[in-house]
PDB file of C-alpha atoms in Angstrom:
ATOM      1  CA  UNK A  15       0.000   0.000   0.000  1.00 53.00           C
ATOM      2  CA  UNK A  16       1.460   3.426  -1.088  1.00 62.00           C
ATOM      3  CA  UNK A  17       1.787   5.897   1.235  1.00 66.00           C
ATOM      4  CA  UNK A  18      -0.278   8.642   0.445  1.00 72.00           C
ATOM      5  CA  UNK A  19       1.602  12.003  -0.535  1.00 74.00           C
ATOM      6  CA  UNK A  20       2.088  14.478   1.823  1.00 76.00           C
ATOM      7  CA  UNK A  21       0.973  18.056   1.617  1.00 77.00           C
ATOM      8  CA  UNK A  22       4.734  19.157   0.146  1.00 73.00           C
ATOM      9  CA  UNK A  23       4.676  16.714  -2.421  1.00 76.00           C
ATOM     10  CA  UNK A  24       1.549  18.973  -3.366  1.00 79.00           C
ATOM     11  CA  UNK A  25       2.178  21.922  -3.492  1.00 81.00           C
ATOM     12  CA  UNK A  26       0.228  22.667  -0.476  1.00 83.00           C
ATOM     13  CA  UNK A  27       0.301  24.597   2.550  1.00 84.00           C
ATOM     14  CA  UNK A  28      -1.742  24.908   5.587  1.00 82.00           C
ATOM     15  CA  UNK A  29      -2.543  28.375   7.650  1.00 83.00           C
ATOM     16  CA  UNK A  30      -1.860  27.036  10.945  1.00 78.00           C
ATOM     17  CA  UNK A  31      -4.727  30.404  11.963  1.00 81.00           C
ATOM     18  CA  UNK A  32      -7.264  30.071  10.572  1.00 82.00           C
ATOM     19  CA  UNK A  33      -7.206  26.297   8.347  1.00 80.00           C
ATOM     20  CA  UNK A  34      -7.352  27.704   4.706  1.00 85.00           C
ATOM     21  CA  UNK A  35      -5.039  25.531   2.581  1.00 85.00           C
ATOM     22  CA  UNK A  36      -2.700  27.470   0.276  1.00 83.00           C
ATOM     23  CA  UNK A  37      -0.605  26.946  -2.422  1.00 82.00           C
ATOM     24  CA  UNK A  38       2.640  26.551  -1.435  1.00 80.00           C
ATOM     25  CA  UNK A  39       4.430  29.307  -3.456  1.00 78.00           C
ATOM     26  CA  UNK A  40       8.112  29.451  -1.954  1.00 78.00           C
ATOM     27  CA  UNK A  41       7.629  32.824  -1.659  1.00 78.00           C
ATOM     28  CA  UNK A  42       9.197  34.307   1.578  1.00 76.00           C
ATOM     29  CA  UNK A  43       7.028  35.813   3.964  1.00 80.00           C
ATOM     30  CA  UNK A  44       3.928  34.328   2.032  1.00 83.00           C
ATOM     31  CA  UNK A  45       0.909  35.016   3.743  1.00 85.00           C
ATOM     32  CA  UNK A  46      -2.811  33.644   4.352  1.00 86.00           C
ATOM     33  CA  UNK A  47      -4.759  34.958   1.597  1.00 85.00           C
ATOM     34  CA  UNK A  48      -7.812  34.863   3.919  1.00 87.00           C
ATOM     35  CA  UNK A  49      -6.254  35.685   7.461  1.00 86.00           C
ATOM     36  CA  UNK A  50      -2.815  37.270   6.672  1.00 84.00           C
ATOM     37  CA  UNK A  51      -1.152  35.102   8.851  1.00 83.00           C
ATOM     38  CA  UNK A  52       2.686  34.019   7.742  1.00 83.00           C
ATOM     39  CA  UNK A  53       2.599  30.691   6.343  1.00 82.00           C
ATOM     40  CA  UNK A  54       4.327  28.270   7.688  1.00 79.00           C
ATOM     41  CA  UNK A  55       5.018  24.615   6.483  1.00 80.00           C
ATOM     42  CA  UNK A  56       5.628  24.154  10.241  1.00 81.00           C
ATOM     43  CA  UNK A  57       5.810  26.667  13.400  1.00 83.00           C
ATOM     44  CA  UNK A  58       8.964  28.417  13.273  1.00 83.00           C
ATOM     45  CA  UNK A  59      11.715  27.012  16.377  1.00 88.00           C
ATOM     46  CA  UNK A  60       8.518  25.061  17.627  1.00 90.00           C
ATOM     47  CA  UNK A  61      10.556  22.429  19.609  1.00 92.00           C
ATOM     48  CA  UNK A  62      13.253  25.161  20.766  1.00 94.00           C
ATOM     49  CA  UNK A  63      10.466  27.757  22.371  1.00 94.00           C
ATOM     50  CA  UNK A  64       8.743  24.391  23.394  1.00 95.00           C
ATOM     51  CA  UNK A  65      11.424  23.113  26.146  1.00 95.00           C
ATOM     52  CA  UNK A  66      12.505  26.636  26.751  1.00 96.00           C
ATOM     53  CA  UNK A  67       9.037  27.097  28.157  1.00 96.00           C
ATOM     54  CA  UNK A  68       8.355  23.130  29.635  1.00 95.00           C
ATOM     55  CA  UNK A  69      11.866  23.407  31.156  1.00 96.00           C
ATOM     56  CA  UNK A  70      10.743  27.165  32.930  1.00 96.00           C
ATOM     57  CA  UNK A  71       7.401  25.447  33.967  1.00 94.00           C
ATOM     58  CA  UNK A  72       8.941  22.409  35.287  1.00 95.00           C
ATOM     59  CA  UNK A  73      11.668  24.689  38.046  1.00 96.00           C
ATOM     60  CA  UNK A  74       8.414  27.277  38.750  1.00 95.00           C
ATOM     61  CA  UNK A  75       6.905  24.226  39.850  1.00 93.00           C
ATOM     62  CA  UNK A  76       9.562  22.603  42.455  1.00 94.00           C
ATOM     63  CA  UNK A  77       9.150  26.256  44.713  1.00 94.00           C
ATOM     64  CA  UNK A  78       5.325  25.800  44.114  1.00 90.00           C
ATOM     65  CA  UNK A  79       5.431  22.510  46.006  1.00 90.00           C
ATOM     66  CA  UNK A  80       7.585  23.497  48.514  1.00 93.00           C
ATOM     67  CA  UNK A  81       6.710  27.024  49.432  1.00 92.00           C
ATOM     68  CA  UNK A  82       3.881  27.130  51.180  1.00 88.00           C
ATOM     69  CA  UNK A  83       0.374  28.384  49.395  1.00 82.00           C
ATOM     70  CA  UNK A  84      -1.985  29.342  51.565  1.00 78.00           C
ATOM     71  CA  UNK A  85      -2.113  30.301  55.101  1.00 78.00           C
ATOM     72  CA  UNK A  86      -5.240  29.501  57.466  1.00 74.00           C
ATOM     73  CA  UNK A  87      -5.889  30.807  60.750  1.00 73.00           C
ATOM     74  CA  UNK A  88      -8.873  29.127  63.086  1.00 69.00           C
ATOM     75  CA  UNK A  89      -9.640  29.304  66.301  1.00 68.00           C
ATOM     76  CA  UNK A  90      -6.564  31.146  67.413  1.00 68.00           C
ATOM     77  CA  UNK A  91      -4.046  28.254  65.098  1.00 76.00           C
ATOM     78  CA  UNK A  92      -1.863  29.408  62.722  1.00 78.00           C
ATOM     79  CA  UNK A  93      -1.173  26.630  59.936  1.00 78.00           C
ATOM     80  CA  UNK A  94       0.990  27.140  56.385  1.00 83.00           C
ATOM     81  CA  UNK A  95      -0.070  24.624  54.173  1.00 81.00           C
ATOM     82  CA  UNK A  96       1.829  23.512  50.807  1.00 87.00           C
ATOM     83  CA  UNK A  97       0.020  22.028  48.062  1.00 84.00           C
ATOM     84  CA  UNK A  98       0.145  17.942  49.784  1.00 87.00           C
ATOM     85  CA  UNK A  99      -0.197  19.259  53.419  1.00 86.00           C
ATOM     86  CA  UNK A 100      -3.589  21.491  52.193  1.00 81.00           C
ATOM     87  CA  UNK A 101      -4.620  18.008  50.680  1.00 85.00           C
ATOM     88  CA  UNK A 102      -4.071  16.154  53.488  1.00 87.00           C
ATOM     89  CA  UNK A 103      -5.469  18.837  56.008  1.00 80.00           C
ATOM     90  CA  UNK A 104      -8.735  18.238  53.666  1.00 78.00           C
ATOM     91  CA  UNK A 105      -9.074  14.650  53.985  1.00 86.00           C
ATOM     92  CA  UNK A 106      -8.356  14.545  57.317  1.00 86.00           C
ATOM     93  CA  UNK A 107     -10.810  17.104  57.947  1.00 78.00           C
ATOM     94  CA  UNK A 108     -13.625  15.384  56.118  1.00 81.00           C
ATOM     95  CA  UNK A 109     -13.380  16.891  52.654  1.00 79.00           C
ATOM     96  CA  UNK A 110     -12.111  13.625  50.935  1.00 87.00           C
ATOM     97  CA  UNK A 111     -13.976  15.332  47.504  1.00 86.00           C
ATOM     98  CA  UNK A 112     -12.109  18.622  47.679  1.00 79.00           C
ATOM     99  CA  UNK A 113      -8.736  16.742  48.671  1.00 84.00           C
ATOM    100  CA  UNK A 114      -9.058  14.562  45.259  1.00 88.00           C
ATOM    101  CA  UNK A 115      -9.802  17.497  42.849  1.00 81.00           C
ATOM    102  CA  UNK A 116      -6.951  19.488  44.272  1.00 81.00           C
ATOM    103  CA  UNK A 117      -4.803  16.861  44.204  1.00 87.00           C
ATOM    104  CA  UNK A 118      -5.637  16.183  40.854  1.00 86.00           C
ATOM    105  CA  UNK A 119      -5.484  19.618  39.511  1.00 83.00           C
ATOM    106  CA  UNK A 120      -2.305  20.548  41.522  1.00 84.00           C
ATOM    107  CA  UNK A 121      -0.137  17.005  40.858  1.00 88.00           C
ATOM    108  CA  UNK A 122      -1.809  14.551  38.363  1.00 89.00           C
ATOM    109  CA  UNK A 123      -2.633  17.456  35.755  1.00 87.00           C
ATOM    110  CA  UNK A 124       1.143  19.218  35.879  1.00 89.00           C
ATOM    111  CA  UNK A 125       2.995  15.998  36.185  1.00 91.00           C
ATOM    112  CA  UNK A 126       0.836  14.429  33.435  1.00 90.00           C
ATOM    113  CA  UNK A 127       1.727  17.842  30.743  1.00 91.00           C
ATOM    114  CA  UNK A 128       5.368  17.704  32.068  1.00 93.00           C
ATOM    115  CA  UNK A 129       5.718  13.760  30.785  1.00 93.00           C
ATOM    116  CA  UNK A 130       3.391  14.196  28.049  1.00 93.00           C
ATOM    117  CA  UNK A 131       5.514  17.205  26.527  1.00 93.00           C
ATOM    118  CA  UNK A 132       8.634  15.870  27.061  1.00 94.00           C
ATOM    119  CA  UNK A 133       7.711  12.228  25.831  1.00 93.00           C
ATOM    120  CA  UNK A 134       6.246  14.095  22.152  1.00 93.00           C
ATOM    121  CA  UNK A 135       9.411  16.368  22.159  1.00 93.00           C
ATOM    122  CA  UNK A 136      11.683  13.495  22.414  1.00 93.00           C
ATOM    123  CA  UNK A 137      10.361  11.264  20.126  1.00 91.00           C
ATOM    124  CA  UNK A 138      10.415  14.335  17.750  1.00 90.00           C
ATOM    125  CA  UNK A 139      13.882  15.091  18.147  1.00 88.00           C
ATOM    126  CA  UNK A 140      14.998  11.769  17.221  1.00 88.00           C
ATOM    127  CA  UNK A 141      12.173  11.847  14.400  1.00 84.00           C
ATOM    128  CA  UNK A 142      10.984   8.751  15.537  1.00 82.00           C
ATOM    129  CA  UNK A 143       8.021   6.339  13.792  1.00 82.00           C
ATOM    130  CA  UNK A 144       6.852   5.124  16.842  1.00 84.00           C
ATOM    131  CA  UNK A 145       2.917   5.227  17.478  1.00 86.00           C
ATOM    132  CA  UNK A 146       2.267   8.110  15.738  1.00 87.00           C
ATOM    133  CA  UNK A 147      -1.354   8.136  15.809  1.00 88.00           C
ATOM    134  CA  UNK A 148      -1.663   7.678  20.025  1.00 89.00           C
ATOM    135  CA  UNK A 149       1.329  10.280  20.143  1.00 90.00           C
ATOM    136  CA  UNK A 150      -1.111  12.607  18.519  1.00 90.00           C
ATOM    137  CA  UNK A 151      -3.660  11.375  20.621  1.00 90.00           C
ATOM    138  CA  UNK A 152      -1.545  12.297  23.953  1.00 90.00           C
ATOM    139  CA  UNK A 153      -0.776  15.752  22.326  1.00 91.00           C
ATOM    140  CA  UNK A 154      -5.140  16.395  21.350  1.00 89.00           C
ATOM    141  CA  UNK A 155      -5.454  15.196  25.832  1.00 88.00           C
ATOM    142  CA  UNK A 156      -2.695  17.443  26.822  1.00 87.00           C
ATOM    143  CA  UNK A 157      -4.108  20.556  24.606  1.00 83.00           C
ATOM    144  CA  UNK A 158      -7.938  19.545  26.369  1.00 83.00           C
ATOM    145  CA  UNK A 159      -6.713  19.435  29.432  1.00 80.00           C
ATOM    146  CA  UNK A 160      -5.524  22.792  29.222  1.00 72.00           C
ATOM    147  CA  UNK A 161      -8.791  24.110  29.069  1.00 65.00           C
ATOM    148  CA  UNK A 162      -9.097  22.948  32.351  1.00 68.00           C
ATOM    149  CA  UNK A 163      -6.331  24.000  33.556  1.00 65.00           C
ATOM    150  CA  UNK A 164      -7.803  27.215  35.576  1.00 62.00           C
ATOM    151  CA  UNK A 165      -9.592  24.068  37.490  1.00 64.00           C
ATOM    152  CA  UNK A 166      -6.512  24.744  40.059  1.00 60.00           C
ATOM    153  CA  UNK A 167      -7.437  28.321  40.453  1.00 61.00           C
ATOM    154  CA  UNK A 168     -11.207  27.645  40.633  1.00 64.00           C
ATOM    155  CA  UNK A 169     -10.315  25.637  43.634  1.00 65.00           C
ATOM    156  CA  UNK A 170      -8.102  28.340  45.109  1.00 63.00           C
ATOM    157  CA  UNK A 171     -10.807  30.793  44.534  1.00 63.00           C
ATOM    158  CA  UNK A 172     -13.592  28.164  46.281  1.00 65.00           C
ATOM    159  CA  UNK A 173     -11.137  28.003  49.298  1.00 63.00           C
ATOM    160  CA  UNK A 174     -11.320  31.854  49.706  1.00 61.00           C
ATOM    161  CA  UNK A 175     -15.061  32.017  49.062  1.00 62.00           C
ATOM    162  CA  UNK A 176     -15.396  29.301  51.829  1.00 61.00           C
ATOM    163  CA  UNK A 177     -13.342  31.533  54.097  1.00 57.00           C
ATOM    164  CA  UNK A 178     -15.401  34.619  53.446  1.00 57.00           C
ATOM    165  CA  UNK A 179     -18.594  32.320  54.032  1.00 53.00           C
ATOM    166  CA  UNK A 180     -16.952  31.840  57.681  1.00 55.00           C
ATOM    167  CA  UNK A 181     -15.865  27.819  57.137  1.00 54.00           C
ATOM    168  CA  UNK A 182     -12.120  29.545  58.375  1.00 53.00           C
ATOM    169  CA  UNK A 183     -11.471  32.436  59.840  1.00 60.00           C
ATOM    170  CA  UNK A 184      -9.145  34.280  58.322  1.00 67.00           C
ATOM    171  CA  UNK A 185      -6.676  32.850  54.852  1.00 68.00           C
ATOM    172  CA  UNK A 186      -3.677  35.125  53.741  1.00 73.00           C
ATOM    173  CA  UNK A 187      -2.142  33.342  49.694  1.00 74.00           C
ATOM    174  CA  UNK A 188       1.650  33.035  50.600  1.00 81.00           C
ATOM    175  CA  UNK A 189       4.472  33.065  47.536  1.00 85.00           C
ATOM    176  CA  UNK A 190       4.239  29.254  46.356  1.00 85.00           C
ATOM    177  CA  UNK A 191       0.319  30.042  45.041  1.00 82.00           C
ATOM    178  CA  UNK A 192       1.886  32.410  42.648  1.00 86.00           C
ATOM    179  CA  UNK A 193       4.912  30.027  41.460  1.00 90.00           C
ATOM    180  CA  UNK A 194       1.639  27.521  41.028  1.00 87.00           C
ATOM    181  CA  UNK A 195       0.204  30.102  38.581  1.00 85.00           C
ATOM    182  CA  UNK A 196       2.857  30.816  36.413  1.00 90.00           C
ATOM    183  CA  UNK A 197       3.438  27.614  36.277  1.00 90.00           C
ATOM    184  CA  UNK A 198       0.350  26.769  34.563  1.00 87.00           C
ATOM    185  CA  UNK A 199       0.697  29.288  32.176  1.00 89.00           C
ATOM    186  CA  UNK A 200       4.253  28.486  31.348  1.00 92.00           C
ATOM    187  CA  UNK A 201       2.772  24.836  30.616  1.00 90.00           C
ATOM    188  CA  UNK A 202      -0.224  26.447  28.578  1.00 88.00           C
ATOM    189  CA  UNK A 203       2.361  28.378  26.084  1.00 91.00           C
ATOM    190  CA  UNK A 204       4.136  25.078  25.699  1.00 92.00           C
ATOM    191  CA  UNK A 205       1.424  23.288  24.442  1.00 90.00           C
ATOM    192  CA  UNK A 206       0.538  26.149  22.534  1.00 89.00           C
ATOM    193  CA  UNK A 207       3.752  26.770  20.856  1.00 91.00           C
ATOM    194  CA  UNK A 208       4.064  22.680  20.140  1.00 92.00           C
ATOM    195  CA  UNK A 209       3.647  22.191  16.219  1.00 88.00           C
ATOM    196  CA  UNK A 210       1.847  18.225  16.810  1.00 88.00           C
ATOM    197  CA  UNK A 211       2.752  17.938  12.803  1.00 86.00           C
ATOM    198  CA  UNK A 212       6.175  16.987  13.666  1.00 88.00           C
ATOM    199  CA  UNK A 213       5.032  13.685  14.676  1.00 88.00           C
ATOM    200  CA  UNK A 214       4.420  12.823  11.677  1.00 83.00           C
ATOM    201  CA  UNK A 215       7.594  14.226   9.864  1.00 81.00           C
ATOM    202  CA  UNK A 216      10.751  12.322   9.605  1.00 65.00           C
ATOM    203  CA  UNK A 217      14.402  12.873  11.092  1.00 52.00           C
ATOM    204  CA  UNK A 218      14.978  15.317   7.598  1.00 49.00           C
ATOM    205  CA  UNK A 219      11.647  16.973   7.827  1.00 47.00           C
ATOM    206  CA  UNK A 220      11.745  18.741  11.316  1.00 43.00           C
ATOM    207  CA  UNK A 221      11.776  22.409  11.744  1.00 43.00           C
TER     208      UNK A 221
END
């Protein structure tokens, strides 16, 4: 079975904006005829800007786990709480619900993106065959999941309202909440600035 041709072999371009497909006219600077976006066979230093920013998320994220994130104060106790110890607290306290969505949205979710984006990055570097089509599967998760990715600060923002409804008395957001933040951003823009039509280009055909 022949493989079928591939959009150079056309002629063809894609707007990586808006969708329109172009003809490819080796012209530099070419743009979108519809969207006047540059065209781009693929995104320009995709897997460069990727790790820069996967690499930046990944040491934002050791102070956010160790800094502290949030501190509570009840009935005259003072208690700093880093992302685990705030999930423990919660189960132990009888919020076994809470403790699992923060726990997801604060460990699984950034843990999953950080092994996700550096599997797809590695596997493009050495322009590897290998499951191409779950690879691109992983890539369509990781970009859903980033919709979801304010999840963490929903939760922050439930915690507060909680407080203000008088479940605490008083909660002051220490440093690591903010390393937490820009953490998910950082892994956001990394997804973002991934081109997932790598995986399907060879070891001559990458960016």
């Amino acid at each position: 079975m022949n493989a079928m041709p591939r959009a150079h072999e056309l002629g063809l371009i894609g707007c990586h904006v808006c969708g329109l497909v172009c003809r490819d006219t080796q012209v530099p600077d070419a743009a979108c005829p519809r969207c006047g976006a540059s065209l781009h066979r693929r995104k320009p230093d995709s897997c460069a800007r990727t790790w820069a920013l996967l690499i930046a998320a990944f040491i934002l994220y050791i102070p956010a786990n160790v800094l502290p994130i949030m501190r509570t104060v009840s009935l005259g106790s003072v208690d700093d709480n880093t992302i685990l110890s705030g999930v423990m607290e919660l189960w132990v306290k009888g919020s076994p619900d809470l403790a699992v969505i923060v726990f997801t949205a604060s460990i699984v979710v950034p843990m999953m993106k950080f092994l996700v984006m550096g599997t797809l990055l590695l596997s493009v570097h050495r322009g590897s065959h290998w499951a191409r089509a779950q690879r691109a599967r992983l890539y369509r998760l990781v970009e859903f999941i980033g919709y979801w990715s304010m999840l963490d600060v929903f939760v922050v923002s439930l915690l507060t309202a909680l407080v203000q409804f008088g479940f605490f008395s008083a909660v002051e957001p220490l440093p690591g909440v903010v390393y937490f933040g820009l953490t998910v951003v950082l892994t956001m823009l990394a997804s973002m600035n991934f081109d997932p039509r790598l995986i399907w280009d060879g070891k001559d055909e990458d960016d």
